[in-house]
CSV table of C-alpha atoms and ligand atoms in Angstrom, one decimal:
chain,number,residue,atom,x,y,z
X,991,MET,CA,-26.8,-7.8,7.7
X,992,HIS,CA,-27.2,-4.8,10.0
X,993,PRO,CA,-27.3,-1.5,8.1
X,994,LEU,CA,-24.5,-0.1,10.4
X,995,ILE,CA,-22.0,-2.2,8.6
X,996,LEU,CA,-22.4,0.1,5.8
X,997,HIS,CA,-21.0,2.8,7.8
X,998,HIS,CA,-17.8,1.0,8.5
X,999,PRO,CA,-15.4,2.0,5.7
X,1000,MET,CA,-12.9,-0.7,6.5
X,1001,LEU,CA,-15.7,-3.3,6.1
X,1002,SER,CA,-16.8,-1.9,2.9
X,1003,LEU,CA,-15.6,-4.7,0.7
X,1004,LEU,CA,-17.8,-7.2,2.5
X,1005,LEU,CA,-21.0,-5.8,1.2
X,1006,LEU,CA,-19.6,-5.9,-2.3
X,1007,LEU,CA,-18.7,-9.5,-2.0
X,1008,LEU,CA,-22.1,-10.3,-0.5
X,1009,LEU,CA,-24.0,-8.6,-3.2
X,1010,THR,CA,-21.8,-9.9,-6.2
X,1011,PRO,CA,-22.1,-13.3,-7.8
X,1012,THR,CA,-19.4,-15.5,-6.4
X,1013,SER,CA,-18.3,-16.5,-9.9
X,1014,ILE,CA,-17.0,-13.0,-10.5
X,1015,TRP,CA,-15.2,-12.8,-7.2
X,1016,SER,CA,-13.7,-16.2,-6.9
X,1017,ARG,CA,-10.0,-16.3,-6.6
X,1018,PRO,CA,-8.2,-16.4,-9.8
X,1019,THR,CA,-6.4,-19.6,-10.7
X,1020,THR,CA,-3.7,-17.8,-12.6
X,1021,GLY,CA,-2.1,-14.4,-12.2
X,1022,ASP,CA,-3.7,-13.3,-15.5
X,1023,LEU,CA,-6.2,-10.7,-14.2
X,1024,THR,CA,-6.5,-8.9,-17.4
X,1025,THR,CA,-8.3,-11.7,-19.0
X,1026,ARG,CA,-10.6,-12.3,-16.0
X,1027,SER,CA,-11.6,-8.6,-15.5
X,1028,PRO,CA,-11.8,-7.1,-19.1
X,1029,THR,CA,-13.9,-4.2,-17.9
X,1030,ILE,CA,-11.2,-3.1,-15.5
X,1031,PRO,CA,-8.6,-0.9,-17.1
X,1032,TRP,CA,-5.2,-2.1,-16.3
X,1033,PRO,CA,-2.7,0.6,-15.5
X,1034,GLN,CA,0.3,0.7,-17.8
X,1035,PHE,CA,3.4,1.0,-15.7
X,1036,ARG,CA,6.7,2.0,-17.1
X,1037,LYS,CA,9.9,2.2,-15.0
X,1038,SER,CA,11.8,5.3,-16.0
X,1039,VAL,CA,15.2,3.7,-15.5
X,1040,ARG,CA,17.2,4.7,-18.5
X,1041,THR,CA,19.6,2.3,-20.0
X,1042,PRO,CA,22.8,4.3,-21.0
X,1043,THR,CA,23.1,4.3,-24.8
X,1044,PRO,CA,26.6,2.9,-25.6
X,1045,THR,CA,28.7,5.3,-27.6
X,1046,THR,CA,31.1,4.4,-30.3
X,1047,ASP,CA,32.6,7.8,-30.8
X,1048,HIS,CA,36.0,6.9,-29.0
X,1049,ASP,CA,36.4,3.9,-31.2
X,1050,TYR,CA,37.7,6.3,-33.9
X,1051,ASP,CA,39.9,9.2,-34.1
X,1052,HIS,CA,37.9,11.0,-36.7
X,1053,HIS,CA,41.0,13.0,-38.0
X,1054,HIS,CA,43.7,10.5,-38.4
X,1055,CYS,CA,43.1,7.1,-36.7
X,1056,GLN,CA,42.2,3.8,-38.1
X,1057,ARG,CA,39.6,1.9,-36.1
X,1058,HIS,CA,41.5,0.7,-33.1
X,1059,ASP,CA,39.1,-1.5,-31.4
X,1060,HIS,CA,39.3,-0.2,-27.8
X,1061,ASP,CA,43.1,-0.7,-27.9
X,1062,PRO,CA,44.2,1.1,-24.6
X,1063,ASN,CA,47.6,1.7,-26.1
X,1064,CYS,CA,46.3,3.7,-29.1
X,1065,GLY,CA,48.9,6.2,-29.9
X,1066,CYS,CA,46.7,8.5,-31.8
X,1067,GLY,CA,45.6,10.6,-28.9
X,1068,CYS,CA,42.1,10.3,-30.1
X,1069,ASP,CA,40.9,9.3,-26.6
X,1070,ASP,CA,42.5,12.4,-25.2
X,1071,HIS,CA,40.8,14.5,-27.8
X,1072,ASN,CA,37.6,12.8,-27.8
X,1073,PRO,CA,37.1,11.1,-24.4
X,1074,PRO,CA,34.1,8.8,-23.9
X,1075,PRO,CA,31.2,10.8,-22.6
X,1076,PRO,CA,30.1,9.5,-19.2
X,1077,PRO,CA,27.0,7.4,-19.3
X,1078,PRO,CA,24.0,9.5,-18.7
X,1079,PRO,CA,23.1,9.6,-15.1
X,1080,VAL,CA,19.9,7.8,-13.9
X,1081,ASP,CA,17.4,10.5,-13.1
X,1082,PHE,CA,16.8,8.9,-9.7
X,1083,GLN,CA,14.6,11.8,-8.5
X,1084,LYS,CA,12.3,11.2,-11.4
X,1085,ARG,CA,12.6,7.4,-11.0
X,1086,ASN,CA,11.7,7.6,-7.3
X,1087,PHE,CA,8.9,10.0,-7.8
X,1088,ASP,CA,7.4,7.8,-10.5
X,1089,THR,CA,7.6,4.8,-8.2
X,1090,ILE,CA,5.8,6.5,-5.4
X,1091,SER,CA,3.3,8.0,-7.8
X,1092,ASN,CA,2.6,4.5,-9.4
X,1093,ILE,CA,2.0,3.0,-5.9
X,1094,TYR,CA,-0.4,5.7,-5.0
X,1095,ASN,CA,-2.1,5.4,-8.4
X,1096,LEU,CA,-3.1,1.9,-7.5
X,1097,THR,CA,-5.1,3.0,-4.6
X,1098,VAL,CA,-7.4,5.0,-7.0
X,1099,TYR,CA,-10.5,3.0,-7.8
X,1100,PRO,CA,-10.8,0.8,-9.8
X,1101,HIS,CA,-7.0,0.3,-10.1
X,1102,GLN,CA,-6.9,-1.7,-6.8
X,1103,VAL,CA,-9.6,-4.2,-7.9
X,1104,PRO,CA,-7.1,-6.6,-9.6
X,1105,ILE,CA,-5.1,-6.8,-6.3
X,1106,ILE,CA,-8.2,-7.5,-4.2
X,1107,LEU,CA,-9.0,-10.2,-6.6
X,1108,GLY,CA,-5.6,-11.7,-7.1
X,1109,GLY,CA,-3.4,-10.5,-4.2
X,1110,ALA,CA,0.3,-10.2,-5.0
X,1111,ALA,CA,-0.2,-11.5,-8.5
X,1112,GLY,CA,-2.2,-8.3,-9.3
X,1113,VAL,CA,0.7,-6.0,-8.4
X,1114,PRO,CA,2.8,-4.8,-11.3
X,1115,PRO,CA,6.6,-5.3,-11.0
X,1116,GLY,CA,8.9,-2.5,-10.1
X,1117,LEU,CA,7.1,-1.1,-7.1
X,1118,PHE,CA,8.0,-3.1,-4.0
X,1119,SER,CA,10.9,-5.4,-3.3
X,1120,GLN,CA,10.1,-9.0,-2.2
X,1121,SER,CA,11.7,-8.3,1.1
X,1122,VAL,CA,10.1,-4.9,1.7
X,1123,VAL,CA,9.3,-4.0,5.3
X,1124,GLY,CA,7.6,-0.9,6.7
X,1125,ARG,CA,5.4,0.8,9.2
X,1126,VAL,CA,2.2,2.8,8.6
X,1127,ASP,CA,1.1,4.7,11.7
X,1128,PRO,CA,-1.5,4.3,13.1
X,1129,VAL,CA,-2.1,0.8,11.5
X,1130,GLY,CA,0.9,-1.1,12.2
X,1131,ASP,CA,4.1,-2.8,10.9
X,1132,PHE,CA,4.1,-4.7,7.7
X,1133,ARG,CA,6.8,-7.3,7.0
X,1134,GLY,CA,7.2,-8.7,3.4
X,1135,PHE,CA,5.8,-8.1,0.0
X,1136,GLU,CA,2.2,-9.4,0.6
X,1137,ASP,CA,1.7,-7.7,3.9
X,1138,SER,CA,2.8,-4.4,2.4
X,1139,ILE,CA,0.8,-4.5,-0.8
X,1140,GLU,CA,-2.3,-5.6,1.1
X,1141,TYR,CA,-1.9,-2.6,3.3
X,1142,PHE,CA,-1.4,-0.2,0.4
X,1143,PHE,CA,-4.0,-1.6,-2.0
X,1144,ALA,CA,-6.4,-4.0,-0.5
X,1145,LEU,CA,-7.6,-1.5,2.1
X,1146,ALA,CA,-8.5,1.2,-0.5
X,1147,PRO,CA,-12.2,1.6,-0.3
X,1148,LEU,CA,-14.6,0.3,-2.9
X,1149,PRO,CA,-17.5,2.5,-3.7
X,1150,GLN,CA,-20.0,-0.3,-4.0
X,1151,GLY,CA,-19.4,-1.4,-0.3
X,1152,ASN,CA,-20.2,1.8,1.6
X,1153,PRO,CA,-23.3,4.0,1.9
X,1154,LEU,CA,-21.7,7.1,0.6
X,1155,ASN,CA,-20.2,5.2,-2.4
X,1156,ALA,CA,-16.8,6.7,-1.3
X,1157,ALA,CA,-13.6,5.9,-3.1
X,1158,ILE,CA,-10.2,7.4,-3.6
X,1159,THR,CA,-10.7,9.0,-7.1
X,1160,SER,CA,-7.5,10.9,-7.6
X,1161,TYR,CA,-4.2,11.8,-5.8
X,1162,LYS,CA,-1.5,14.3,-5.8
X,1163,ILE,CA,1.9,14.1,-4.4
X,1164,THR,CA,2.1,17.5,-2.9
X,1165,GLU,CA,5.6,17.4,-1.3
X,1166,PHE,CA,8.6,15.4,-2.5
X,1167,SER,CA,12.3,15.3,-2.1
X,1168,SER,CA,15.0,12.8,-3.0
X,1169,ALA,CA,18.5,13.9,-2.4
X,1170,CYS,CA,20.1,10.6,-3.1
X,1171,SER,CA,19.2,7.6,-5.3
X,1172,ASP,CA,18.0,5.4,-2.4
X,1173,VAL,CA,16.0,7.7,-0.1
X,1174,ALA,CA,12.9,9.9,-0.8
X,1175,ALA,CA,10.3,11.7,1.4
X,1176,SER,CA,6.8,12.4,0.2
X,1177,VAL,CA,3.4,13.8,1.1
X,1178,VAL,CA,0.4,12.6,-0.8
X,1179,HIS,CA,-3.3,13.7,-0.8
X,1180,LEU,CA,-5.6,10.9,-1.7
X,1181,PHE,CA,-8.6,12.6,-2.9
X,1182,CYS,CA,-11.9,10.9,-2.1
X,1183,SER,CA,-15.3,11.5,-3.6
X,1184,VAL,CA,-18.6,9.8,-4.3
X,1185,VAL,CA,-18.6,7.2,-7.1
X,1186,ASN,CA,-22.2,6.7,-8.1
X,1187,PRO,CA,-22.5,7.0,-11.9
X,1188,GLY,CA,-25.8,8.4,-13.0
X,1189,CYS,CA,-26.8,9.7,-9.7
X,1190,PRO,CA,-26.9,13.4,-8.7
X,1191,ASP,CA,-24.3,12.9,-5.9
X,1192,ASP,CA,-21.7,11.3,-8.2
X,1193,GLY,CA,-18.5,13.2,-7.9
X,1194,THR,CA,-19.3,14.9,-4.6
X,1195,PRO,CA,-15.9,15.5,-2.9
X,1196,LEU,CA,-15.3,13.8,0.5
X,1197,PRO,CA,-12.3,14.7,2.8
X,1198,PRO,CA,-8.9,13.5,1.4
X,1199,LEU,CA,-6.6,11.1,3.3
X,1200,LYS,CA,-3.1,12.5,3.8
X,1201,GLN,CA,0.0,10.3,4.0
X,1202,VAL,CA,3.5,11.4,4.9
X,1203,ALA,CA,6.2,8.9,4.1
X,1204,PHE,CA,9.9,8.2,3.9
X,1205,TRP,CA,11.0,5.6,1.4
X,1206,LYS,CA,14.2,3.6,0.9
X,1207,PHE,CA,14.8,2.0,-2.5
X,1208,ASP,CA,17.0,-0.9,-3.6
X,1209,ALA,CA,19.5,-0.6,-6.5
X,1210,LYS,CA,16.8,-1.3,-9.0
X,1211,GLY,CA,14.6,1.4,-7.6
X,1212,ASP,CA,12.0,-0.9,-5.9
X,1213,VAL,CA,10.9,0.2,-2.4
X,1214,LEU,CA,12.8,-1.8,0.3
X,1215,LYS,CA,11.6,0.0,3.4
X,1216,TYR,CA,9.0,2.7,4.2
X,1217,ASP,CA,8.0,4.6,7.2
X,1218,ALA,CA,4.5,6.3,6.7
X,1219,TRP,CA,2.0,8.1,8.7
X,1220,ILE,CA,-1.7,8.9,8.2
X,1221,PRO,CA,-2.5,11.9,10.4
X,1222,ASN,CA,-6.0,12.1,11.7
X,1223,LEU,CA,-7.3,8.8,10.3
X,1224,ASN,CA,-10.0,8.7,13.0
X,1225,ASP,CA,-11.3,12.2,11.8
X,1226,TRP,CA,-11.4,10.9,8.3
X,1227,VAL,CA,-13.4,7.8,9.2
X,1228,VAL,CA,-15.9,9.9,11.3
X,1229,LYS,CA,-16.3,12.7,8.7
X,1230,THR,CA,-16.5,10.3,5.6
X,1231,THR,CA,-19.0,7.9,7.1
X,1232,GLY,CA,-20.8,9.7,9.9
X,1233,ALA,CA,-20.8,6.3,11.6
X,1234,PRO,CA,-22.1,6.3,15.2
X,1235,VAL,CA,-19.4,3.8,16.2
X,1236,PHE,CA,-18.1,6.1,18.9
X,1237,ILE,CA,-21.3,5.7,21.0
X,1238,PRO,CA,-21.9,2.4,22.8
X,1239,GLU,CA,-24.8,1.3,20.8
X,1240,GLY,CA,-23.0,1.8,17.6
X,1241,GLN,CA,-20.0,-0.1,18.9
X,1242,LEU,CA,-22.1,-3.1,19.9
X,1243,GLN,CA,-23.7,-3.2,16.5
X,1244,SER,CA,-20.3,-3.0,14.7
X,1245,ILE,CA,-19.0,-5.8,16.9
X,1246,GLN,CA,-22.0,-8.0,16.0
X,1247,GLN,CA,-21.3,-7.3,12.3
X,1248,ILE,CA,-17.5,-7.9,12.6
X,1249,CYS,CA,-18.3,-11.2,14.3
X,1250,ALA,CA,-20.8,-12.2,11.7
X,1251,VAL,CA,-18.3,-11.5,8.9
X,1252,THR,CA,-15.5,-13.2,10.7
X,1253,GLN,CA,-17.5,-16.5,11.1
X,1254,MET,CA,-18.4,-16.3,7.4
X,1255,ARG,CA,-14.8,-15.7,6.2
X,1256,CYS,CA,-12.7,-17.7,8.6
X,1257,HIS,CA,-13.9,-21.3,8.6
X,1258,GLY,CA,-12.4,-24.7,8.5
X,1259,PRO,CA,-8.7,-24.5,9.5
X,1260,ASN,CA,-9.1,-20.6,9.7
X,1261,GLN,CA,-12.0,-20.7,12.2
X,1262,GLN,CA,-11.5,-18.3,15.1
X,1263,TRP,CA,-14.6,-18.6,17.3
X,1264,ASP,CA,-17.0,-21.3,18.4
X,1265,SER,CA,-19.9,-19.1,17.5
X,1266,ILE,CA,-21.0,-15.4,16.7
X,1267,ASP,CA,-22.2,-15.1,20.2
X,1268,GLN,CA,-18.9,-16.1,21.7
X,1269,CYS,CA,-17.1,-13.6,19.4
X,1270,VAL,CA,-19.4,-10.8,20.4
X,1271,GLU,CA,-19.1,-11.6,24.1
X,1272,THR,CA,-15.4,-11.6,23.9
X,1273,LEU,CA,-14.9,-8.5,21.7
X,1274,ALA,CA,-17.4,-6.5,23.7
X,1275,LYS,CA,-15.1,-6.8,26.7
X,1276,LYS,CA,-12.2,-5.4,24.8
X,1277,SER,CA,-11.4,-1.8,24.2
X,1278,TYR,CA,-13.1,-0.6,21.1
X,1279,GLY,CA,-10.1,1.6,20.2
X,1280,ASN,CA,-10.2,4.3,17.5
X,1281,TYR,CA,-8.6,4.7,14.0
X,1282,ASP,CA,-5.8,6.9,15.4
X,1283,SER,CA,-4.4,3.9,17.4
X,1284,ALA,CA,-5.7,1.0,15.3
X,1285,TRP,CA,-2.7,-1.0,16.4
X,1286,GLY,CA,-3.8,-2.9,19.5
X,1287,ASP,CA,-5.9,-5.6,21.0
X,1288,ASN,CA,-9.1,-3.8,20.2
X,1289,VAL,CA,-12.1,-3.8,17.9
X,1290,VAL,CA,-11.0,-1.2,15.4
X,1291,CYS,CA,-7.8,-3.2,14.7
X,1292,ARG,CA,-9.9,-6.3,14.0
X,1293,SER,CA,-12.2,-4.3,11.6
X,1294,ILE,CA,-9.2,-3.3,9.5
X,1295,HIS,CA,-7.7,-6.8,9.4
X,1296,LEU,CA,-11.1,-8.2,8.6
X,1297,VAL,CA,-11.0,-6.5,5.2
X,1298,LEU,CA,-7.8,-8.4,4.5
X,1299,THR,CA,-9.2,-11.8,5.4
X,1300,GLN,CA,-10.8,-12.0,1.8
X,1301,VAL,CA,-7.3,-11.6,0.2
X,1302,ARG,CA,-5.5,-14.2,2.4
X,1303,PRO,CA,-7.8,-15.8,5.0
X,1304,ASP,CA,-5.1,-18.2,6.3
X,1305,HIS,CA,-2.9,-15.3,7.1
X,1306,HIS,CA,-5.4,-12.7,8.3
X,1307,CYS,CA,-8.0,-14.7,10.2
X,1308,PRO,CA,-5.9,-15.1,13.3
X,1309,HIS,CA,-5.6,-11.3,13.5
X,1310,VAL,CA,-9.4,-10.9,13.9
X,1311,GLY,CA,-9.6,-13.8,16.4
X,1312,PRO,CA,-9.3,-14.1,20.2
X,1313,THR,CA,-5.6,-13.7,20.3
X,1314,GLY,CA,-5.1,-11.0,17.7
X,1315,GLY,CA,-2.6,-13.3,16.0
X,1316,GLY,CA,0.4,-11.1,16.8
X,1317,LYS,CA,-1.2,-8.1,15.0
X,1318,CYS,CA,-4.1,-7.0,17.0
X,1319,ILE,CA,-2.3,-7.3,20.3
X,1320,GLU,CA,-1.2,-5.0,23.0
X,1321,HIS,CA,2.0,-3.2,22.1
X,1322,ASP,CA,4.6,-1.9,24.5
X,1323,TYR,CA,4.3,1.6,23.2
X,1324,GLY,CA,7.7,2.8,24.4
X,1325,ASN,CA,9.6,-0.2,22.8
X,1326,ASP,CA,7.7,-1.8,19.9
X,1327,TYR,CA,6.3,1.3,18.5
X,1328,PHE,CA,9.6,3.0,18.1
X,1329,ASN,CA,11.8,0.0,17.4
X,1330,ASP,CA,13.2,0.9,14.1
X,1331,THR,CA,16.1,-1.4,14.7
X,1332,SER,CA,14.1,-4.5,14.8
X,1333,LEU,CA,11.8,-3.5,11.9
X,1334,TYR,CA,14.4,-2.2,9.4
X,1335,GLY,CA,17.5,-4.1,10.7
X,1336,ASP,CA,19.6,-0.9,10.7
X,1337,ALA,CA,21.1,1.1,13.5
X,1338,LEU,CA,18.7,3.7,14.6
X,1339,GLY,CA,18.6,6.6,12.3
X,1340,GLU,CA,20.5,5.0,9.4
X,1341,THR,CA,17.5,3.7,7.2
X,1342,PHE,CA,16.3,6.9,5.6
X,1343,MET,CA,19.5,9.0,5.6
X,1344,CYS,CA,21.4,9.8,2.5
X,1345,LYS,CA,25.0,8.6,2.8
X,1346,LYS,CA,27.5,11.2,1.8
N,2223,LIG,C1,-2.6,6.1,-13.2
N,2223,LIG,O1,-3.0,5.0,-13.9
N,2223,LIG,C2,-3.9,5.2,-15.0
N,2223,LIG,C3,-4.3,3.8,-15.4
N,2223,LIG,O2,-3.3,3.1,-15.8
N,2223,LIG,C4,-3.1,6.0,-16.0
N,2223,LIG,O3,-4.0,6.2,-17.2
N,2223,LIG,C5,-2.7,7.3,-15.4
N,2223,LIG,O4,-1.9,8.0,-16.4
N,2223,LIG,C6,-1.9,7.1,-14.2
N,2223,LIG,N1,-1.7,8.5,-13.6
N,2223,LIG,C7,-0.4,8.8,-13.2
N,2223,LIG,C8,-0.3,10.1,-12.6
N,2223,LIG,O5,0.6,8.1,-13.3
N,2224,LIG,C1,14.0,-3.6,19.6
N,2224,LIG,O1,13.9,-4.9,19.2
N,2224,LIG,C2,15.0,-5.7,19.4
N,2224,LIG,C3,14.8,-7.1,18.8
N,2224,LIG,O2,13.5,-7.4,18.8
N,2224,LIG,C4,15.4,-5.8,20.9
N,2224,LIG,O3,16.5,-6.6,21.1
N,2224,LIG,C5,15.6,-4.4,21.4
N,2224,LIG,O4,15.9,-4.4,22.8
N,2224,LIG,C6,14.5,-3.4,21.1
N,2224,LIG,N1,14.9,-2.1,21.4
N,2224,LIG,C7,14.1,-1.2,22.1
N,2224,LIG,C8,14.6,0.1,22.3
N,2224,LIG,O5,13.1,-1.7,22.6
């Protein structure tokens, strides 16, 4: 393995897999990750939806009524004097904030590990609807639960897999608003630092990732749609890794590594290339791209989707292959990129608006 792969944060998981006994990393046969990974603390999630406490006060007129068992014709006037209190309103602002917070909390190392190991089975309930769809600029559109959770969690870097031992180590929601129960807007800072226990550099801060997002929730408070943006992702990659992938030699080396990993991960029915050489020759003719436009028929796009091939190779291998599998393909910027109608199934401008 060429050392440059170490500089590719999106490929960071690879090294971890290579260096770790397969028995630890084999796919689970059940969704019970807690028994498989006893050393990984499992986040405790609680939804904050409150169940209204039923009141019995209106069943009695405390001054002169017998119990009247909800008789609407009660003549005692007790209901007039002692009307049923309205059920306590769901504190949807807190509920929505907590859902968003719990989502980002799962990007913090090592909370994402059960999801990398077990895919969808590792995601606690109450975060994403099964039919969730969304967009993350500059990475792409994600349709369905598995696509979405893989983007949010399986791409979060593991410290064991990159030279700086970088990981997301904490987060803060810095801006938040939710004016109605089904829509919220947020900005999060995902703080990164070196995770290298026992070594002098442990805890050294690295540049944070920032994500701006609008969210739409279903009636239960699960995320149904999202529209998110990571500004300056390319700067973050360059600054965090110092990778020389934006000079030609560095690019060729990274292509060689991407191709080697692709051949290793995508085999049998998932095989994409006849050989590593064929892959290198083809990708070297494509645009390298950069992380601010990672959605395209380019190398950077394949480097991101390559990380996901370890979670669901059958689904993601085509994305890193010759055709791009409908993901790493050229997009018609003016149409596809802004087509909220096809992504969300709503009239343009309806999805993230509070209805009055
Ligand atoms: C994030 O998850 C961890 C692990 O379950 C938990 O201890 C912590 O309180 C959570 N943080 C927030 C802000 O929810
Ligand atoms: C958006 O996508 C839909 C369906 O895919 C298509 O019919 C429509 O023309 C597109 N709109 C724009 C503005 O490209």
